[in-house]
Amino acid sequence: MDSGGSVVEANDAARALFGRHTADGSAQSGLPHWLAEAHRRLGTAGLPAHVVSGAVAHRTFQAHPSPGEGGNVVWWLVEDTALRSAEQALRSERERTALLADISGALLSSLNVDRCTEVTARMAADHLADAALIVTPAQGRRHSLTHAQADRAVTQTTAHIDAGSVPGLAEALQGFPPVPTRWIDPEDLPDWVVPPGFDRPIGSVIVTPLPGHGVPAGVLILLRSSTQRAFTDGEEIFARLFAARAGAALSAARLYAEQASITATLLQELLPPRLERVHGVEYAGAFRASQDHERVGGDFYDVHPGADPSKETVVVLGDVAGKGLEAAVLTGKIRTVLQALLPLSGDHHQVLGLLNDALLHSRHTRFATLVLASARRRSGQVELRLTSAGHLPPLIIRADGRVEEADTGGMLVGALPRIAVRSTDVVLAPGETCLLYTDGITEARGGPLGDQLYGEARLQEALRECARMPARAVVERVQMIAAQWLGEGRHDDLATLAITNPVGGHGALRIVDGHEDRRRRREER
């Protein structure tokens, strides 16, 4: 090219290239604007020679200038279309990889199903399409629908839909591979697919399953308006990668929710009941697991009310060898067996013998100690029959402050083929209490030096101050002094149950199991 910007000479490759170049992209010289402008600046502005780049006929080139004869400039064009395509593909792949990492982090940050679904729809609308819809598997006859679009709030509804009205949706809900986007006519989409407030015409649609752990977690539908370009093959593949990450996260969240629900249901049966009054007799219990983050353990108690005030109420407090959930499972079995044996509760020896047989024939190798008590209020007094099976004898707190040890004892259950126990009868006058407790109280290790057992003597001394107290106050007092003695030290399960003859009034039955009033629930039904 000469100093005026005219082409002086071109080889065959250049003539062929610029001959295919359209006039719309050319300067007056027939060259592309970027090359003509580079030559002008090189000649008039005195700029040093440098490499410039641009496109010609959908191909990209680097143009290298070098001085020629008579002030001319020779431009050598070296094509780098493949290199630029590779670089662009690498940048796109890096962006997609980073996006998938961000998506995975966002999805795995919560195990709440609704939250995970909302995040999936939001990120799909922000990064993959103009709008997104997640359809979850049917619950009964209704599907959950989660709509999202950019700069709009995510909406979640349930509706009765016809999965066959969207091509590939019914198959995707069963986990089959997605149908190609080109097979889906946007004009045929039902109204429930389009998010509320999305008023642009739909131009392209992707329907892809959200793979779960063996069972599909749902279907992702991506919508792109007709004003945008259609989904490319690469975008379809990326949408499937996104759906795979999202499906795994949704499936994990749903599995966690199901397991949490099952755990909560089973745990509800293992939790000790919260007690108040039964036929004019006060009952109160308190339990603290050996690990503060746990809710169940090896100590347990139960109160089984008599059918009417003339019938005995059966009380049990026990301690299974061991701690934690495994011990709690055995306490659940013991409680279930004892409930089945309630018709025989008039004979404590027989009940304990049958319980011993049941434990010996179970797969558990643990044993247990427990105290059985039968209580009935009569003529203003509470008559108790107490039987200890290898357990610490109950303590009787008299109205004048005296503390007596019940004369009962026996062998633990679940260890030997036969057991021997001794029962005793106790009468509680108004204001008097019978305290049942586990060895976690007396064996609490702490004190000033942190290595002393609390012991039965200290417990009895503390109970002298509990004369004429309500049952709830007694158990709270015992738990408090045990906690103070322990400090921050480790401890066994701590369980206490008080049976009190209140100073006045009878009171109605109210036993709260799992923080709900069972009597109230029966009445409501």
Coordinates of N, CA and C in Angstrom, one line a residue, residues 167-297:
P167 N -43.9 -31.2 25.5 CA -43.1 -32.3 25.0 C -41.9 -32.6 25.8
G168 N -41.8 -33.9 26.2 CA -40.6 -34.3 26.9 C -40.8 -34.2 28.4
L169 N -41.8 -33.5 28.9 CA -41.9 -33.3 30.4 C -42.3 -34.6 31.1
A170 N -43.2 -35.3 30.6 CA -43.6 -36.6 31.3 C -42.5 -37.6 31.3
E171 N -41.7 -37.6 30.2 CA -40.5 -38.5 30.2 C -39.4 -38.0 31.1
A172 N -39.2 -36.7 31.1 CA -38.2 -36.2 32.0 C -38.5 -36.4 33.5
L173 N -39.8 -36.3 33.9 CA -40.2 -36.6 35.2 C -39.9 -38.0 35.7
Q174 N -39.8 -38.9 34.7 CA -39.4 -40.3 35.0 C -37.9 -40.6 34.8
G175 N -37.2 -39.6 34.4 CA -35.7 -39.7 34.3 C -35.2 -40.0 33.0
F176 N -36.0 -40.0 31.9 CA -35.5 -40.2 30.6 C -34.7 -39.0 30.1
P177 N -33.8 -39.2 29.1 CA -33.0 -38.1 28.5 C -33.9 -37.0 27.9
P178 N -33.5 -35.8 27.9 CA -34.3 -34.7 27.3 C -34.5 -34.8 25.8
V179 N -35.6 -34.3 25.4 CA -35.8 -34.2 23.9 C -35.0 -33.0 23.4
P180 N -34.6 -33.0 22.1 CA -33.9 -31.8 21.6 C -34.8 -30.6 21.6
T181 N -34.1 -29.4 21.8 CA -34.9 -28.2 21.8 C -35.7 -27.9 20.6
R182 N -35.1 -28.3 19.5 CA -35.8 -28.0 18.2 C -37.1 -28.8 18.0
W183 N -37.3 -29.8 18.9 CA -38.6 -30.6 18.8 C -39.7 -29.9 19.5
I184 N -39.4 -28.8 20.3 CA -40.4 -28.2 21.1 C -40.9 -26.9 20.4
D185 N -42.2 -26.8 20.2 CA -42.7 -25.6 19.6 C -43.2 -24.7 20.7
P186 N -42.6 -23.5 20.9 CA -42.9 -22.6 22.0 C -44.4 -22.2 21.9
E187 N -45.0 -22.2 20.7 CA -46.4 -21.7 20.6 C -47.3 -22.7 21.3
D188 N -46.9 -23.9 21.5 CA -47.8 -24.9 22.1 C -47.7 -25.0 23.6
L189 N -46.9 -24.2 24.2 CA -46.7 -24.3 25.7 C -47.9 -23.9 26.4
P190 N -48.4 -24.6 27.4 CA -49.5 -24.2 28.2 C -49.2 -23.0 29.1
D191 N -50.2 -22.3 29.6 CA -50.0 -21.0 30.3 C -49.2 -21.2 31.6
W192 N -49.4 -22.4 32.3 CA -48.7 -22.6 33.6 C -47.2 -22.7 33.5
V193 N -46.7 -22.9 32.3 CA -45.2 -22.9 32.1 C -44.6 -21.5 32.2
V194 N -45.3 -20.5 31.7 CA -44.7 -19.2 31.7 C -44.9 -18.5 33.0
P195 N -43.8 -17.9 33.5 CA -43.9 -17.2 34.8 C -44.9 -16.1 34.8
P196 N -45.5 -15.8 36.0 CA -46.4 -14.6 36.0 C -45.7 -13.3 35.7
G197 N -46.2 -12.5 34.8 CA -45.6 -11.3 34.5 C -44.6 -11.3 33.3
F198 N -44.4 -12.5 32.8 CA -43.5 -12.6 31.7 C -44.3 -12.4 30.4
D199 N -44.2 -11.2 29.8 CA -45.1 -10.9 28.7 C -44.4 -10.9 27.3
R200 N -43.1 -11.4 27.3 CA -42.4 -11.5 26.0 C -42.8 -12.8 25.3
P201 N -42.8 -12.9 24.0 CA -43.0 -14.1 23.3 C -41.9 -15.1 23.5
I202 N -42.2 -16.4 23.6 CA -41.2 -17.4 23.8 C -40.6 -17.8 22.5
G203 N -39.3 -17.9 22.4 CA -38.7 -18.3 21.1 C -38.0 -19.6 21.2
S204 N -37.5 -20.0 22.4 CA -36.8 -21.3 22.5 C -37.0 -21.9 23.8
V205 N -37.0 -23.2 23.9 CA -37.3 -23.9 25.2 C -36.4 -25.1 25.3
I206 N -35.9 -25.3 26.6 CA -35.2 -26.5 26.9 C -35.9 -27.2 28.1
V207 N -36.2 -28.5 27.9 CA -36.8 -29.3 29.0 C -35.8 -30.4 29.3
T208 N -35.2 -30.4 30.5 CA -34.2 -31.4 30.9 C -34.5 -31.9 32.3
P209 N -34.3 -33.2 32.6 CA -34.5 -33.7 33.9 C -33.5 -33.3 34.9
L210 N -33.9 -33.3 36.2 CA -33.0 -33.0 37.3 C -32.6 -34.4 37.9
P211 N -31.5 -35.0 37.5 CA -31.3 -36.3 38.0 C -31.1 -36.4 39.5
G212 N -31.7 -37.3 40.2 CA -31.5 -37.5 41.6 C -30.8 -38.8 41.9
H213 N -30.8 -39.2 43.1 CA -30.2 -40.5 43.6 C -31.1 -41.6 43.3
G214 N -31.2 -42.1 42.0 CA -32.0 -43.2 41.6 C -33.4 -42.7 41.2
V215 N -33.9 -41.6 41.7 CA -35.2 -41.1 41.4 C -35.1 -39.7 41.0
P216 N -35.7 -39.3 39.9 CA -35.5 -37.9 39.4 C -36.0 -36.9 40.5
A217 N -35.2 -35.8 40.6 CA -35.6 -34.8 41.6 C -36.6 -33.8 41.0
G218 N -36.9 -33.9 39.7 CA -37.8 -32.9 39.1 C -37.3 -32.7 37.6
V219 N -37.9 -31.6 37.1 CA -37.5 -31.2 35.7 C -37.3 -29.7 35.7
L220 N -36.3 -29.3 34.9 CA -35.9 -27.9 34.7 C -36.4 -27.5 33.3
I221 N -37.2 -26.4 33.2 CA -37.6 -25.9 31.9 C -37.1 -24.5 31.8
L222 N -36.3 -24.3 30.7 CA -35.7 -23.0 30.5 C -36.4 -22.3 29.3
L223 N -36.7 -21.0 29.4 CA -37.4 -20.3 28.4 C -36.5 -19.1 28.0
R224 N -36.4 -18.9 26.7 CA -35.7 -17.7 26.1 C -36.6 -17.0 25.2
S225 N -36.7 -15.7 25.3 CA -37.7 -15.0 24.5 C -37.2 -14.9 23.0
S226 N -38.2 -14.6 22.1 CA -37.9 -14.6 20.7 C -36.9 -13.5 20.3
T227 N -36.8 -12.5 21.2 CA -35.8 -11.4 20.9 C -34.4 -11.8 21.1
Q228 N -34.2 -12.9 21.8 CA -32.8 -13.4 22.0 C -32.5 -14.5 21.0
R229 N -31.2 -14.9 20.9 CA -30.9 -16.0 20.0 C -31.3 -17.3 20.6
A230 N -31.6 -18.3 19.8 CA -32.0 -19.6 20.2 C -30.9 -20.3 21.0
F231 N -31.3 -21.3 21.8 CA -30.3 -22.0 22.5 C -29.4 -22.8 21.5
T232 N -28.1 -22.7 21.7 CA -27.1 -23.5 20.9 C -27.0 -24.9 21.5
D233 N -26.3 -25.7 20.7 CA -26.0 -27.1 21.2 C -25.2 -27.0 22.4
G234 N -24.2 -26.1 22.4 CA -23.3 -26.0 23.6 C -24.1 -25.6 24.8
E235 N -25.1 -24.7 24.6 CA -25.9 -24.2 25.8 C -26.8 -25.3 26.3
E236 N -27.3 -26.1 25.4 CA -28.1 -27.3 25.8 C -27.3 -28.2 26.7
I237 N -26.0 -28.5 26.2 CA -25.2 -29.4 27.0 C -24.9 -28.8 28.4
F238 N -24.6 -27.5 28.4 CA -24.3 -26.8 29.7 C -25.6 -26.8 30.6
A239 N -26.7 -26.7 30.0 CA -28.0 -26.7 30.8 C -28.1 -28.1 31.4
R240 N -27.7 -29.2 30.7 CA -27.8 -30.5 31.3 C -26.8 -30.7 32.5
L241 N -25.6 -30.0 32.3 CA -24.6 -30.1 33.4 C -25.1 -29.4 34.6
F242 N -25.7 -28.2 34.4 CA -26.3 -27.4 35.5 C -27.4 -28.3 36.1
A243 N -28.3 -28.9 35.3 CA -29.4 -29.7 35.9 C -28.8 -30.9 36.7
A244 N -27.7 -31.5 36.3 CA -27.1 -32.6 37.0 C -26.7 -32.1 38.4
R245 N -26.0 -31.0 38.5 CA -25.6 -30.4 39.8 C -26.8 -30.1 40.6
A246 N -27.8 -29.4 40.0 CA -29.0 -29.0 40.8 C -29.8 -30.3 41.2
G247 N -29.9 -31.3 40.4 CA -30.6 -32.5 40.7 C -30.0 -33.2 41.9
A248 N -28.7 -33.3 41.9 CA -28.0 -33.9 43.0 C -28.2 -33.2 44.3
A249 N -28.2 -31.8 44.2 CA -28.4 -31.0 45.5 C -29.8 -31.2 45.9
L250 N -30.8 -31.1 45.0 CA -32.2 -31.2 45.4 C -32.5 -32.6 46.0
S251 N -31.9 -33.6 45.4 CA -32.1 -35.0 45.9 C -31.5 -35.1 47.2
A252 N -30.3 -34.6 47.5 CA -29.7 -34.7 48.8 C -30.6 -33.9 49.8
A253 N -31.1 -32.7 49.5 CA -31.9 -32.0 50.4 C -33.2 -32.7 50.7
R254 N -33.8 -33.4 49.7 CA -35.1 -34.1 49.9 C -34.8 -35.3 50.8
L255 N -33.7 -36.0 50.5 CA -33.3 -37.2 51.3 C -33.1 -36.8 52.8
Y256 N -32.4 -35.7 53.0 CA -32.2 -35.2 54.3 C -33.5 -34.8 55.0
A257 N -34.4 -34.2 54.3 CA -35.7 -33.8 54.9 C -36.5 -35.1 55.3
E258 N -36.4 -36.1 54.4 CA -37.1 -37.3 54.8 C -36.5 -38.0 56.0
Q259 N -35.2 -38.1 56.0 CA -34.5 -38.7 57.1 C -34.7 -37.9 58.4
A260 N -34.7 -36.6 58.3 CA -35.0 -35.7 59.5 C -36.4 -35.9 60.0
S261 N -37.3 -36.1 59.1 CA -38.7 -36.3 59.5 C -38.8 -37.7 60.2
I262 N -38.2 -38.7 59.6 CA -38.2 -40.0 60.3 C -37.6 -40.0 61.6
T263 N -36.4 -39.3 61.7 CA -35.7 -39.2 63.0 C -36.5 -38.5 64.0
A264 N -37.2 -37.4 63.6 CA -38.0 -36.6 64.5 C -39.2 -37.5 65.1
T265 N -39.8 -38.3 64.1 CA -40.9 -39.1 64.5 C -40.4 -40.2 65.5
L266 N -39.3 -40.8 65.2 CA -38.8 -41.9 66.1 C -38.3 -41.3 67.4
L267 N -37.7 -40.1 67.3 CA -37.2 -39.5 68.6 C -38.3 -39.1 69.5
Q268 N -39.4 -38.7 68.9 CA -40.6 -38.3 69.7 C -41.0 -39.4 70.6
E269 N -40.9 -40.6 70.1 CA -41.3 -41.8 71.0 C -40.3 -42.1 72.1
L270 N -39.0 -41.6 71.9 CA -38.0 -41.9 72.9 C -37.9 -40.8 73.9
L271 N -38.4 -39.6 73.6 CA -38.3 -38.5 74.6 C -39.2 -38.8 75.8
P272 N -38.7 -38.5 77.0 CA -39.5 -38.7 78.2 C -40.7 -37.7 78.2
P273 N -41.8 -38.1 78.8 CA -43.0 -37.2 78.8 C -42.8 -36.1 79.8
R274 N -43.5 -35.0 79.6 CA -43.6 -33.9 80.6 C -44.8 -34.1 81.4
L275 N -44.7 -34.1 82.7 CA -45.7 -34.6 83.6 C -46.3 -33.5 84.5
E276 N -47.6 -33.6 84.9 CA -48.2 -32.7 85.8 C -49.0 -33.4 86.8
R277 N -50.3 -33.4 86.7 CA -51.1 -34.0 87.8 C -52.0 -35.2 87.2
V278 N -52.1 -36.2 88.0 CA -52.9 -37.4 87.6 C -53.8 -37.7 88.8
H279 N -55.1 -37.6 88.7 CA -56.0 -37.9 89.8 C -55.6 -37.4 91.1
G280 N -55.2 -36.1 91.2 CA -54.9 -35.5 92.4 C -53.5 -35.7 92.9
V281 N -52.7 -36.4 92.2 CA -51.3 -36.6 92.6 C -50.4 -35.9 91.6
E282 N -49.4 -35.2 92.1 CA -48.5 -34.4 91.3 C -47.3 -35.3 90.8
Y283 N -47.0 -35.2 89.6 CA -45.9 -35.9 89.0 C -45.0 -34.9 88.2
A284 N -43.7 -35.0 88.4 CA -42.8 -34.1 87.7 C -41.6 -34.8 87.4
G285 N -41.0 -34.7 86.2 CA -39.8 -35.3 85.8 C -38.9 -34.4 85.1
A286 N -37.6 -34.7 85.1 CA -36.6 -33.9 84.4 C -35.5 -34.9 84.0
F287 N -35.0 -34.6 82.8 CA -33.9 -35.4 82.2 C -32.9 -34.6 81.5
R288 N -31.6 -34.9 81.7 CA -30.5 -34.3 81.1 C -29.6 -35.4 80.5
A289 N -29.4 -35.4 79.2 CA -28.5 -36.4 78.6 C -27.0 -36.2 78.9
S290 N -26.3 -37.2 78.8 CA -24.8 -37.1 79.2 C -24.1 -36.2 78.2
Q291 N -24.6 -36.0 77.0 CA -24.0 -35.1 76.1 C -25.1 -34.0 75.9
D292 N -24.7 -32.7 76.1 CA -25.6 -31.6 76.0 C -26.3 -31.4 74.7
H293 N -25.6 -31.9 73.6 CA -26.2 -31.8 72.3 C -27.2 -32.9 71.9
E294 N -27.3 -33.9 72.8 CA -28.3 -35.0 72.6 C -29.6 -34.7 73.4
R295 N -30.6 -35.4 73.0 CA -31.9 -35.2 73.6 C -32.4 -36.5 74.3
V296 N -31.7 -37.6 74.0 CA -32.1 -38.9 74.6 C -30.9 -39.6 75.1
G297 N -31.1 -40.6 76.0 CA -30.0 -41.3 76.5 C -30.5 -42.6 77.2

